mmCIF file as gemmi writes it, N, C-alpha and C atoms, coordinates in Angstrom:
data_model
loop_
_atom_site.group_PDB
_atom_site.id
_atom_site.type_symbol
_atom_site.label_atom_id
_atom_site.label_alt_id
_atom_site.label_comp_id
_atom_site.label_asym_id
_atom_site.label_entity_id
_atom_site.label_seq_id
_atom_site.pdbx_PDB_ins_code
_atom_site.Cartn_x
_atom_site.Cartn_y
_atom_site.Cartn_z
_atom_site.occupancy
_atom_site.B_iso_or_equiv
_atom_site.pdbx_formal_charge
_atom_site.auth_seq_id
_atom_site.auth_asym_id
_atom_site.pdbx_PDB_model_num
ATOM 1 N N . MET Axp A 1 ? 125.863 64.419 125.808 1 0 ? 1 A 1
ATOM 2 C CA . MET Axp A 1 ? 126.644 65.638 125.982 1 0 ? 1 A 1
ATOM 3 C C . MET Axp A 1 ? 127.361 65.55 127.323 1 0 ? 1 A 1
ATOM 4 N N . THR Axp A 2 ? 128.63 65.915 127.315 1 0 ? 2 A 1
ATOM 5 C CA . THR Axp A 2 ? 129.434 65.857 128.527 1 0 ? 2 A 1
ATOM 6 C C . THR Axp A 2 ? 129.201 67.101 129.384 1 0 ? 2 A 1
ATOM 7 N N . VAL Axp A 3 ? 129.742 67.054 130.611 1 0 ? 3 A 1
ATOM 8 C CA . VAL Axp A 3 ? 129.616 68.204 131.511 1 0 ? 3 A 1
ATOM 9 C C . VAL Axp A 3 ? 130.326 69.411 130.899 1 0 ? 3 A 1
ATOM 10 N N . THR Axp A 4 ? 131.479 69.169 130.309 1 0 ? 4 A 1
ATOM 11 C CA . THR Axp A 4 ? 132.201 70.26 129.651 1 0 ? 4 A 1
ATOM 12 C C . THR Axp A 4 ? 131.386 70.846 128.51 1 0 ? 4 A 1
ATOM 13 N N . GLY Axp A 5 ? 130.709 69.996 127.742 1 0 ? 5 A 1
ATOM 14 C CA . GLY Axp A 5 ? 129.861 70.467 126.652 1 0 ? 5 A 1
ATOM 15 C C . GLY Axp A 5 ? 128.707 71.307 127.145 1 0 ? 5 A 1
ATOM 16 N N . ILE Axp A 6 ? 128.122 70.909 128.275 1 0 ? 6 A 1
ATOM 17 C CA . ILE Axp A 6 ? 127.001 71.663 128.841 1 0 ? 6 A 1
ATOM 18 C C . ILE Axp A 6 ? 127.468 73.03 129.343 1 0 ? 6 A 1
ATOM 19 N N . ILE Axp A 7 ? 128.604 73.043 130.027 1 0 ? 7 A 1
ATOM 20 C CA . ILE Axp A 7 ? 129.137 74.315 130.531 1 0 ? 7 A 1
ATOM 21 C C . ILE Axp A 7 ? 129.51 75.231 129.368 1 0 ? 7 A 1
ATOM 22 N N . THR Axp A 8 ? 130.114 74.656 128.352 1 0 ? 8 A 1
ATOM 23 C CA . THR Axp A 8 ? 130.458 75.439 127.162 1 0 ? 8 A 1
ATOM 24 C C . THR Axp A 8 ? 129.207 75.993 126.499 1 0 ? 8 A 1
ATOM 25 N N . ALA Axp A 9 ? 128.149 75.178 126.415 1 0 ? 9 A 1
ATOM 26 C CA . ALA Axp A 9 ? 126.893 75.639 125.812 1 0 ? 9 A 1
ATOM 27 C C . ALA Axp A 9 ? 126.305 76.806 126.602 1 0 ? 9 A 1
ATOM 28 N N . ILE Axp A 10 ? 126.413 76.762 127.912 1 0 ? 10 A 1
ATOM 29 C CA . ILE Axp A 10 ? 125.885 77.852 128.752 1 0 ? 10 A 1
ATOM 30 C C . ILE Axp A 10 ? 126.681 79.135 128.515 1 0 ? 10 A 1
ATOM 31 N N . VAL Axp A 11 ? 128.01 79.019 128.502 1 0 ? 11 A 1
ATOM 32 C CA . VAL Axp A 11 ? 128.849 80.206 128.313 1 0 ? 11 A 1
ATOM 33 C C . VAL Axp A 11 ? 128.666 80.785 126.91 1 0 ? 11 A 1
ATOM 34 N N . ILE Axp A 12 ? 128.769 79.928 125.909 1 0 ? 12 A 1
ATOM 35 C CA . ILE Axp A 12 ? 128.593 80.383 124.532 1 0 ? 12 A 1
ATOM 36 C C . ILE Axp A 12 ? 127.166 80.897 124.328 1 0 ? 12 A 1
ATOM 37 N N . GLY Axp A 13 ? 126.187 80.224 124.942 1 0 ? 13 A 1
ATOM 38 C CA . GLY Axp A 13 ? 124.793 80.652 124.836 1 0 ? 13 A 1
ATOM 39 C C . GLY Axp A 13 ? 124.563 82.042 125.396 1 0 ? 13 A 1
ATOM 40 N N . ALA Axp A 14 ? 125.212 82.355 126.505 1 0 ? 14 A 1
ATOM 41 C CA . ALA Axp A 14 ? 125.083 83.696 127.086 1 0 ? 14 A 1
ATOM 42 C C . ALA Axp A 14 ? 125.639 84.745 126.124 1 0 ? 14 A 1
ATOM 43 N N . ILE Axp A 15 ? 126.774 84.429 125.508 1 0 ? 15 A 1
ATOM 44 C CA . ILE Axp A 15 ? 127.373 85.354 124.545 1 0 ? 15 A 1
ATOM 45 C C . ILE Axp A 15 ? 126.489 85.478 123.301 1 0 ? 15 A 1
ATOM 46 N N . ILE Axp A 16 ? 125.99 84.335 122.813 1 0 ? 16 A 1
ATOM 47 C CA . ILE Axp A 16 ? 125.112 84.332 121.64 1 0 ? 16 A 1
ATOM 48 C C . ILE Axp A 16 ? 123.846 85.142 121.931 1 0 ? 16 A 1
ATOM 49 N N . GLY Axp A 17 ? 123.273 84.994 123.128 1 0 ? 17 A 1
ATOM 50 C CA . GLY Axp A 17 ? 122.084 85.761 123.51 1 0 ? 17 A 1
ATOM 51 C C . GLY Axp A 17 ? 122.357 87.255 123.504 1 0 ? 17 A 1
ATOM 52 N N . ALA Axp A 18 ? 123.515 87.644 124.042 1 0 ? 18 A 1
ATOM 53 C CA . ALA Axp A 18 ? 123.872 89.069 124.054 1 0 ? 18 A 1
ATOM 54 C C . ALA Axp A 18 ? 124.06 89.596 122.633 1 0 ? 18 A 1
ATOM 55 N N . LEU Axp A 19 ? 124.722 88.799 121.783 1 0 ? 19 A 1
ATOM 56 C CA . LEU Axp A 19 ? 124.905 89.221 120.388 1 0 ? 19 A 1
ATOM 57 C C . LEU Axp A 19 ? 123.57 89.302 119.655 1 0 ? 19 A 1
ATOM 58 N N . GLY Axp A 20 ? 122.698 88.336 119.924 1 0 ? 20 A 1
ATOM 59 C CA . GLY Axp A 20 ? 121.372 88.369 119.313 1 0 ? 20 A 1
ATOM 60 C C . GLY Axp A 20 ? 120.584 89.593 119.739 1 0 ? 20 A 1
ATOM 61 N N . ARG Axp A 21 ? 120.745 89.974 120.991 1 0 ? 21 A 1
ATOM 62 C CA . ARG Axp A 21 ? 120.051 91.162 121.494 1 0 ? 21 A 1
ATOM 63 C C . ARG Axp A 21 ? 120.619 92.432 120.866 1 0 ? 21 A 1
ATOM 64 N N . LEU Axp A 22 ? 121.932 92.454 120.625 1 0 ? 22 A 1
ATOM 65 C CA . LEU Axp A 22 ? 122.557 93.619 119.999 1 0 ? 22 A 1
ATOM 66 C C . LEU Axp A 22 ? 122.149 93.781 118.542 1 0 ? 22 A 1
ATOM 67 N N . VAL Axp A 23 ? 121.874 92.67 117.869 1 0 ? 23 A 1
ATOM 68 C CA . VAL Axp A 23 ? 121.491 92.707 116.459 1 0 ? 23 A 1
ATOM 69 C C . VAL Axp A 23 ? 120.095 93.3 116.283 1 0 ? 23 A 1
ATOM 70 N N . VAL Axp A 24 ? 119.231 93.077 117.27 1 0 ? 24 A 1
ATOM 71 C CA . VAL Axp A 24 ? 117.844 93.551 117.183 1 0 ? 24 A 1
ATOM 72 C C . VAL Axp A 24 ? 117.814 95.057 117.468 1 0 ? 24 A 1
ATOM 73 N N . PRO Axp A 25 ? 117.25 95.853 116.558 1 0 ? 25 A 1
ATOM 74 C CA . PRO Axp A 25 ? 117.212 97.298 116.783 1 0 ? 25 A 1
ATOM 75 C C . PRO Axp A 25 ? 116.201 97.673 117.873 1 0 ? 25 A 1
ATOM 76 N N . GLY Axp A 26 ? 116.461 98.785 118.517 1 0 ? 26 A 1
ATOM 77 C CA . GLY Axp A 26 ? 115.539 99.279 119.539 1 0 ? 26 A 1
ATOM 78 C C . GLY Axp A 26 ? 115.789 98.654 120.896 1 0 ? 26 A 1
ATOM 79 N N . ARG Axp A 27 ? 114.923 99.016 121.82 1 0 ? 27 A 1
ATOM 80 C CA . ARG Axp A 27 ? 115.042 98.527 123.194 1 0 ? 27 A 1
ATOM 81 C C . ARG Axp A 27 ? 114.146 97.311 123.374 1 0 ? 27 A 1
ATOM 82 N N . GLN Axp A 28 ? 114.683 96.277 123.979 1 0 ? 28 A 1
ATOM 83 C CA . GLN Axp A 28 ? 113.894 95.086 124.277 1 0 ? 28 A 1
ATOM 84 C C . GLN Axp A 28 ? 113.588 95.071 125.771 1 0 ? 28 A 1
ATOM 85 N N . GLY Axp A 29 ? 112.335 94.95 126.086 1 0 ? 29 A 1
ATOM 86 C CA . GLY Axp A 29 ? 111.916 94.972 127.48 1 0 ? 29 A 1
ATOM 87 C C . GLY Axp A 29 ? 111.883 93.584 128.104 1 0 ? 29 A 1
ATOM 88 N N . ILE Axp A 30 ? 112.952 92.821 127.935 1 0 ? 30 A 1
ATOM 89 C CA . ILE Axp A 30 ? 113.01 91.489 128.537 1 0 ? 30 A 1
ATOM 90 C C . ILE Axp A 30 ? 114.193 91.434 129.499 1 0 ? 30 A 1
ATOM 91 N N . PRO Axp A 31 ? 114.078 90.63 130.546 1 0 ? 31 A 1
ATOM 92 C CA . PRO Axp A 31 ? 115.173 90.539 131.519 1 0 ? 31 A 1
ATOM 93 C C . PRO Axp A 31 ? 116.396 89.825 130.93 1 0 ? 31 A 1
ATOM 94 N N . ILE Axp A 32 ? 117.549 90.071 131.526 1 0 ? 32 A 1
ATOM 95 C CA . ILE Axp A 32 ? 118.796 89.496 131.03 1 0 ? 32 A 1
ATOM 96 C C . ILE Axp A 32 ? 118.799 87.977 131.141 1 0 ? 32 A 1
ATOM 97 N N . TRP Axp A 33 ? 118.157 87.428 132.183 1 0 ? 33 A 1
ATOM 98 C CA . TRP Axp A 33 ? 118.139 85.969 132.321 1 0 ? 33 A 1
ATOM 99 C C . TRP Axp A 33 ? 117.406 85.326 131.146 1 0 ? 33 A 1
ATOM 100 N N . LEU Axp A 34 ? 116.38 85.993 130.64 1 0 ? 34 A 1
ATOM 101 C CA . LEU Axp A 34 ? 115.648 85.464 129.495 1 0 ? 34 A 1
ATOM 102 C C . LEU Axp A 34 ? 116.501 85.535 128.23 1 0 ? 34 A 1
ATOM 103 N N . THR Axp A 35 ? 117.296 86.59 128.102 1 0 ? 35 A 1
ATOM 104 C CA . THR Axp A 35 ? 118.22 86.706 126.979 1 0 ? 35 A 1
ATOM 105 C C . THR Axp A 35 ? 119.237 85.57 127.001 1 0 ? 35 A 1
ATOM 106 N N . ILE Axp A 36 ? 119.737 85.238 128.183 1 0 ? 36 A 1
ATOM 107 C CA . ILE Axp A 36 ? 120.708 84.151 128.323 1 0 ? 36 A 1
ATOM 108 C C . ILE Axp A 36 ? 120.071 82.815 127.967 1 0 ? 36 A 1
ATOM 109 N N . VAL Axp A 37 ? 118.86 82.58 128.445 1 0 ? 37 A 1
ATOM 110 C CA . VAL Axp A 37 ? 118.156 81.329 128.125 1 0 ? 37 A 1
ATOM 111 C C . VAL Axp A 37 ? 117.921 81.227 126.617 1 0 ? 37 A 1
ATOM 112 N N . ILE Axp A 38 ? 117.497 82.315 126.016 1 0 ? 38 A 1
ATOM 113 C CA . ILE Axp A 38 ? 117.286 82.337 124.556 1 0 ? 38 A 1
ATOM 114 C C . ILE Axp A 38 ? 118.605 82.038 123.838 1 0 ? 38 A 1
ATOM 115 N N . GLY Axp A 39 ? 119.69 82.608 124.311 1 0 ? 39 A 1
ATOM 116 C CA . GLY Axp A 39 ? 120.998 82.361 123.71 1 0 ? 39 A 1
ATOM 117 C C . GLY Axp A 39 ? 121.431 80.914 123.821 1 0 ? 39 A 1
ATOM 118 N N . ILE Axp A 40 ? 121.192 80.293 124.974 1 0 ? 40 A 1
ATOM 119 C CA . ILE Axp A 40 ? 121.55 78.889 125.164 1 0 ? 40 A 1
ATOM 120 C C . ILE Axp A 40 ? 120.743 78.009 124.221 1 0 ? 40 A 1
ATOM 121 N N . VAL Axp A 41 ? 119.45 78.254 124.143 1 0 ? 41 A 1
ATOM 122 C CA . VAL Axp A 41 ? 118.592 77.473 123.241 1 0 ? 41 A 1
ATOM 123 C C . VAL Axp A 41 ? 119.002 77.702 121.787 1 0 ? 41 A 1
ATOM 124 N N . ALA Axp A 42 ? 119.29 78.947 121.427 1 0 ? 42 A 1
ATOM 125 C CA . ALA Axp A 42 ? 119.715 79.259 120.055 1 0 ? 42 A 1
ATOM 126 C C . ALA Axp A 42 ? 121.044 78.584 119.725 1 0 ? 42 A 1
ATOM 127 N N . ALA Axp A 43 ? 121.956 78.534 120.697 1 0 ? 43 A 1
ATOM 128 C CA . ALA Axp A 43 ? 123.246 77.883 120.468 1 0 ? 43 A 1
ATOM 129 C C . ALA Axp A 43 ? 123.059 76.39 120.218 1 0 ? 43 A 1
ATOM 130 N N . LEU Axp A 44 ? 122.217 75.75 121.008 1 0 ? 44 A 1
ATOM 131 C CA . LEU Axp A 44 ? 121.98 74.313 120.845 1 0 ? 44 A 1
ATOM 132 C C . LEU Axp A 44 ? 121.27 74.009 119.529 1 0 ? 44 A 1
ATOM 133 N N . ILE Axp A 45 ? 120.22 74.766 119.222 1 0 ? 45 A 1
ATOM 134 C CA . ILE Axp A 45 ? 119.487 74.544 117.964 1 0 ? 45 A 1
ATOM 135 C C . ILE Axp A 45 ? 120.362 74.907 116.762 1 0 ? 45 A 1
ATOM 136 N N . GLY Axp A 46 ? 121.124 75.984 116.87 1 0 ? 46 A 1
ATOM 137 C CA . GLY Axp A 46 ? 122.017 76.387 115.783 1 0 ? 46 A 1
ATOM 138 C C . GLY Axp A 46 ? 123.08 75.341 115.493 1 0 ? 46 A 1
ATOM 139 N N . THR Axp A 47 ? 123.593 74.706 116.538 1 0 ? 47 A 1
ATOM 140 C CA . THR Axp A 47 ? 124.564 73.626 116.351 1 0 ? 47 A 1
ATOM 141 C C . THR Axp A 47 ? 123.93 72.451 115.635 1 0 ? 47 A 1
ATOM 142 N N . ALA Axp A 48 ? 122.7 72.116 116.01 1 0 ? 48 A 1
ATOM 143 C CA . ALA Axp A 48 ? 121.993 71.012 115.348 1 0 ? 48 A 1
ATOM 144 C C . ALA Axp A 48 ? 121.741 71.323 113.872 1 0 ? 48 A 1
ATOM 145 N N . ILE Axp A 49 ? 121.326 72.548 113.578 1 0 ? 49 A 1
ATOM 146 C CA . ILE Axp A 49 ? 121.079 72.948 112.182 1 0 ? 49 A 1
ATOM 147 C C . ILE Axp A 49 ? 122.386 72.925 111.389 1 0 ? 49 A 1
ATOM 148 N N . ALA Axp A 50 ? 123.462 73.454 111.985 1 0 ? 50 A 1
ATOM 149 C CA . ALA Axp A 50 ? 124.758 73.455 111.302 1 0 ? 50 A 1
ATOM 150 C C . ALA Axp A 50 ? 125.228 72.028 111.047 1 0 ? 50 A 1
ATOM 151 N N . GLY Axp A 51 ? 124.975 71.142 111.998 1 0 ? 51 A 1
ATOM 152 C CA . GLY Axp A 51 ? 125.328 69.736 111.809 1 0 ? 51 A 1
ATOM 153 C C . GLY Axp A 51 ? 124.543 69.11 110.676 1 0 ? 51 A 1
ATOM 154 N N . ALA Axp A 52 ? 123.266 69.432 110.589 1 0 ? 52 A 1
ATOM 155 C CA . ALA Axp A 52 ? 122.429 68.895 109.513 1 0 ? 52 A 1
ATOM 156 C C . ALA Axp A 52 ? 122.863 69.43 108.147 1 0 ? 52 A 1
ATOM 157 N N . LEU Axp A 53 ? 123.373 70.661 108.129 1 0 ? 53 A 1
ATOM 158 C CA . LEU Axp A 53 ? 123.847 71.256 106.877 1 0 ? 53 A 1
ATOM 159 C C . LEU Axp A 53 ? 125.285 70.845 106.543 1 0 ? 53 A 1
ATOM 160 N N . GLY Axp A 54 ? 125.95 70.201 107.499 1 0 ? 54 A 1
ATOM 161 C CA . GLY Axp A 54 ? 127.316 69.759 107.286 1 0 ? 54 A 1
ATOM 162 C C . GLY Axp A 54 ? 128.375 70.821 107.494 1 0 ? 54 A 1
ATOM 163 N N . VAL Axp A 55 ? 128.055 71.878 108.216 1 0 ? 55 A 1
ATOM 164 C CA . VAL Axp A 55 ? 129.018 72.961 108.449 1 0 ? 55 A 1
ATOM 165 C C . VAL Axp A 55 ? 129.357 73.128 109.928 1 0 ? 55 A 1
ATOM 166 N N . ALA Axp A 56 ? 129.029 72.137 110.75 1 0 ? 56 A 1
ATOM 167 C CA . ALA Axp A 56 ? 129.248 72.27 112.191 1 0 ? 56 A 1
ATOM 168 C C . ALA Axp A 56 ? 130.709 72.051 112.577 1 0 ? 56 A 1
ATOM 169 N N . SER Axp A 57 ? 131.428 71.297 111.796 1 0 ? 57 A 1
ATOM 170 C CA . SER Axp A 57 ? 132.804 70.98 112.155 1 0 ? 57 A 1
ATOM 171 C C . SER Axp A 57 ? 133.738 71.344 111.01 1 0 ? 57 A 1
ATOM 172 N N . THR Axp A 58 ? 134.343 72.501 111.13 1 0 ? 58 A 1
ATOM 173 C CA . THR Axp A 58 ? 135.284 72.976 110.119 1 0 ? 58 A 1
ATOM 174 C C . THR Axp A 58 ? 136.596 73.343 110.797 1 0 ? 58 A 1
ATOM 175 N N . ARG Axp A 59 ? 137.622 73.593 110.016 1 0 ? 59 A 1
ATOM 176 C CA . ARG Axp A 59 ? 138.887 74.06 110.597 1 0 ? 59 A 1
ATOM 177 C C . ARG Axp A 59 ? 138.722 75.498 111.059 1 0 ? 59 A 1
ATOM 178 N N . GLY Axp A 60 ? 139.282 75.798 112.209 1 0 ? 60 A 1
ATOM 179 C CA . GLY Axp A 60 ? 139.222 77.168 112.713 1 0 ? 60 A 1
ATOM 180 C C . GLY Axp A 60 ? 137.858 77.49 113.309 1 0 ? 60 A 1
ATOM 181 N N . VAL Axp A 61 ? 137.467 78.73 113.199 1 0 ? 61 A 1
ATOM 182 C CA . VAL Axp A 61 ? 136.201 79.21 113.751 1 0 ? 61 A 1
ATOM 183 C C . VAL Axp A 61 ? 135.068 78.805 112.813 1 0 ? 61 A 1
ATOM 184 N N . ASP Axp A 62 ? 134.021 78.277 113.376 1 0 ? 62 A 1
ATOM 185 C CA . ASP Axp A 62 ? 132.846 77.872 112.588 1 0 ? 62 A 1
ATOM 186 C C . ASP Axp A 62 ? 131.933 79.08 112.389 1 0 ? 62 A 1
ATOM 187 N N . TRP Axp A 63 ? 132.282 79.936 111.427 1 0 ? 63 A 1
ATOM 188 C CA . TRP Axp A 63 ? 131.56 81.196 111.218 1 0 ? 63 A 1
ATOM 189 C C . TRP Axp A 63 ? 130.114 80.973 110.798 1 0 ? 63 A 1
ATOM 190 N N . ILE Axp A 64 ? 129.872 79.991 109.944 1 0 ? 64 A 1
ATOM 191 C CA . ILE Axp A 64 ? 128.5 79.745 109.488 1 0 ? 64 A 1
ATOM 192 C C . ILE Axp A 64 ? 127.634 79.301 110.658 1 0 ? 64 A 1
ATOM 193 N N . GLU Axp A 65 ? 128.166 78.414 111.489 1 0 ? 65 A 1
ATOM 194 C CA . GLU Axp A 65 ? 127.426 77.962 112.672 1 0 ? 65 A 1
ATOM 195 C C . GLU Axp A 65 ? 127.153 79.131 113.606 1 0 ? 65 A 1
ATOM 196 N N . LEU Axp A 66 ? 128.135 79.97 113.802 1 0 ? 66 A 1
ATOM 197 C CA . LEU Axp A 66 ? 127.983 81.138 114.675 1 0 ? 66 A 1
ATOM 198 C C . LEU Axp A 66 ? 126.919 82.099 114.143 1 0 ? 66 A 1
ATOM 199 N N . LEU Axp A 67 ? 126.912 82.332 112.844 1 0 ? 67 A 1
ATOM 200 C CA . LEU Axp A 67 ? 125.9 83.214 112.253 1 0 ? 67 A 1
ATOM 201 C C . LEU Axp A 67 ? 124.496 82.622 112.385 1 0 ? 67 A 1
ATOM 202 N N . ILE Axp A 68 ? 124.378 81.315 112.225 1 0 ? 68 A 1
ATOM 203 C CA . ILE Axp A 68 ? 123.076 80.653 112.411 1 0 ? 68 A 1
ATOM 204 C C . ILE Axp A 68 ? 122.601 80.84 113.845 1 0 ? 68 A 1
ATOM 205 N N . GLN Axp A 69 ? 123.504 80.655 114.801 1 0 ? 69 A 1
ATOM 206 C CA . GLN Axp A 69 ? 123.149 80.798 116.212 1 0 ? 69 A 1
ATOM 207 C C . GLN Axp A 69 ? 122.732 82.228 116.546 1 0 ? 69 A 1
ATOM 208 N N . ILE Axp A 70 ? 123.456 83.211 116.04 1 0 ? 70 A 1
ATOM 209 C CA . ILE Axp A 70 ? 123.117 84.615 116.307 1 0 ? 70 A 1
ATOM 210 C C . ILE Axp A 70 ? 121.77 84.972 115.676 1 0 ? 70 A 1
ATOM 211 N N . ALA Axp A 71 ? 121.533 84.486 114.461 1 0 ? 71 A 1
ATOM 212 C CA . ALA Axp A 71 ? 120.248 84.752 113.801 1 0 ? 71 A 1
ATOM 213 C C . ALA Axp A 71 ? 119.097 84.136 114.595 1 0 ? 71 A 1
ATOM 214 N N . LEU Axp A 72 ? 119.282 82.915 115.075 1 0 ? 72 A 1
ATOM 215 C CA . LEU Axp A 72 ? 118.235 82.279 115.893 1 0 ? 72 A 1
ATOM 216 C C . LEU Axp A 72 ? 118.02 83.042 117.199 1 0 ? 72 A 1
ATOM 217 N N . ALA Axp A 73 ? 119.111 83.507 117.812 1 0 ? 73 A 1
ATOM 218 C CA . ALA Axp A 73 ? 118.983 84.279 119.048 1 0 ? 73 A 1
ATOM 219 C C . ALA Axp A 73 ? 118.255 85.598 118.789 1 0 ? 73 A 1
ATOM 220 N N . ALA Axp A 74 ? 118.535 86.257 117.671 1 0 ? 74 A 1
ATOM 221 C CA . ALA Axp A 74 ? 117.853 87.512 117.345 1 0 ? 74 A 1
ATOM 222 C C . ALA Axp A 74 ? 116.36 87.279 117.154 1 0 ? 74 A 1
ATOM 223 N N . VAL Axp A 75 ? 116.013 86.204 116.45 1 0 ? 75 A 1
ATOM 224 C CA . VAL Axp A 75 ? 114.594 85.867 116.269 1 0 ? 75 A 1
ATOM 225 C C . VAL Axp A 75 ? 113.951 85.56 117.62 1 0 ? 75 A 1
ATOM 226 N N . GLY Axp A 76 ? 114.674 84.836 118.467 1 0 ? 76 A 1
ATOM 227 C CA . GLY Axp A 76 ? 114.157 84.522 119.801 1 0 ? 76 A 1
ATOM 228 C C . GLY Axp A 76 ? 113.956 85.758 120.657 1 0 ? 76 A 1
ATOM 229 N N . VAL Axp A 77 ? 114.896 86.7 120.582 1 0 ? 77 A 1
ATOM 230 C CA . VAL Axp A 77 ? 114.773 87.946 121.351 1 0 ? 77 A 1
ATOM 231 C C . VAL Axp A 77 ? 113.58 88.761 120.859 1 0 ? 77 A 1
ATOM 232 N N . ILE Axp A 78 ? 113.396 88.829 119.544 1 0 ? 78 A 1
ATOM 233 C CA . ILE Axp A 78 ? 112.252 89.554 118.983 1 0 ? 78 A 1
ATOM 234 C C . ILE Axp A 78 ? 110.943 88.928 119.458 1 0 ? 78 A 1
ATOM 235 N N . ALA Axp A 79 ? 110.863 87.602 119.383 1 0 ? 79 A 1
ATOM 236 C CA . ALA Axp A 79 ? 109.644 86.903 119.813 1 0 ? 79 A 1
ATOM 237 C C . ALA Axp A 79 ? 109.391 87.095 121.305 1 0 ? 79 A 1
ATOM 238 N N . ALA Axp A 80 ? 110.438 86.959 122.103 1 0 ? 80 A 1
ATOM 239 C CA . ALA Axp A 80 ? 110.283 87.108 123.555 1 0 ? 80 A 1
ATOM 240 C C . ALA Axp A 80 ? 109.908 88.541 123.934 1 0 ? 80 A 1
ATOM 241 N N . ALA Axp A 81 ? 110.516 89.525 123.267 1 0 ? 81 A 1
ATOM 242 C CA . ALA Axp A 81 ? 110.19 90.921 123.563 1 0 ? 81 A 1
ATOM 243 C C . ALA Axp A 81 ? 108.729 91.202 123.225 1 0 ? 81 A 1
ATOM 244 N N . GLY Axp A 82 ? 108.242 90.64 122.11 1 0 ? 82 A 1
ATOM 245 C CA . GLY Axp A 82 ? 106.832 90.819 121.745 1 0 ? 82 A 1
ATOM 246 C C . GLY Axp A 82 ? 105.897 90.161 122.747 1 0 ? 82 A 1
ATOM 247 N N . LEU Axp A 83 ? 106.218 88.933 123.142 1 0 ? 83 A 1
ATOM 248 C CA . LEU Axp A 83 ? 105.362 88.223 124.1 1 0 ? 83 A 1
ATOM 249 C C . LEU Axp A 83 ? 105.469 88.814 125.501 1 0 ? 83 A 1
ATOM 250 N N . TYR Axp A 84 ? 106.678 89.139 125.918 1 0 ? 84 A 1
ATOM 251 C CA . TYR Axp A 84 ? 106.899 89.683 127.257 1 0 ? 84 A 1
ATOM 252 C C . TYR Axp A 84 ? 106.306 91.074 127.379 1 0 ? 84 A 1
ATOM 253 N N . GLY Axp A 85 ? 106.399 91.857 126.307 1 0 ? 85 A 1
ATOM 254 C CA . GLY Axp A 85 ? 105.843 93.214 126.313 1 0 ? 85 A 1
ATOM 255 C C . GLY Axp A 85 ? 104.327 93.22 126.387 1 0 ? 85 A 1
ATOM 256 N N . ARG Axp A 86 ? 103.701 92.268 125.687 1 0 ? 86 A 1
ATOM 257 C CA . ARG Axp A 86 ? 102.237 92.177 125.714 1 0 ? 86 A 1
ATOM 258 C C . ARG Axp A 86 ? 101.723 91.754 127.082 1 0 ? 86 A 1
ATOM 259 N N . ARG Axp A 87 ? 102.527 90.964 127.78 1 0 ? 87 A 1
ATOM 260 C CA . ARG Axp A 87 ? 102.108 90.456 129.081 1 0 ? 87 A 1
ATOM 261 C C . ARG Axp A 87 ? 101.915 91.593 130.077 1 0 ? 87 A 1
ATOM 262 N N . GLY Axp A 88 ? 102.792 92.617 129.979 1 0 ? 88 A 1
ATOM 263 C CA . GLY Axp A 88 ? 102.721 93.732 130.924 1 0 ? 88 A 1
ATOM 264 C C . GLY Axp A 88 ? 101.651 94.763 130.592 1 0 ? 88 A 1
ATOM 265 N N . VAL Axp A 89 ? 101.145 94.776 129.369 1 0 ? 89 A 1
ATOM 266 C CA . VAL Axp A 89 ? 100.149 95.769 128.936 1 0 ? 89 A 1
ATOM 267 C C . VAL Axp A 89 ? 98.784 95.123 128.898 1 0 ? 89 A 1
ATOM 268 N N . ARG Axp A 90 ? 97.861 95.652 129.694 1 0 ? 90 A 1
ATOM 269 C CA . ARG Axp A 90 ? 96.483 95.118 129.699 1 0 ? 90 A 1
ATOM 270 C C . ARG Axp A 90 ? 95.499 96.221 129.872 1 0 ? 90 A 1
């Protein structure tokens, strides 16, 4: 992966994390930096899954890849909110 690819993954990942957080209903008690990290990881894994399915490189906007990434980010936000929330309650 090139430097441009890494920077793009960070920027797109931050957006994907925010979209994933918006998809999840209710309030999530996790910090924004964790949402961004979840988004970056979801973007990278979503790209790999889209590549394996053969939908990573299409003409125009890769809507299927984007939906996979947002779904992964939403699952990640739900998991992190559950784990992070339990950590504070004892």
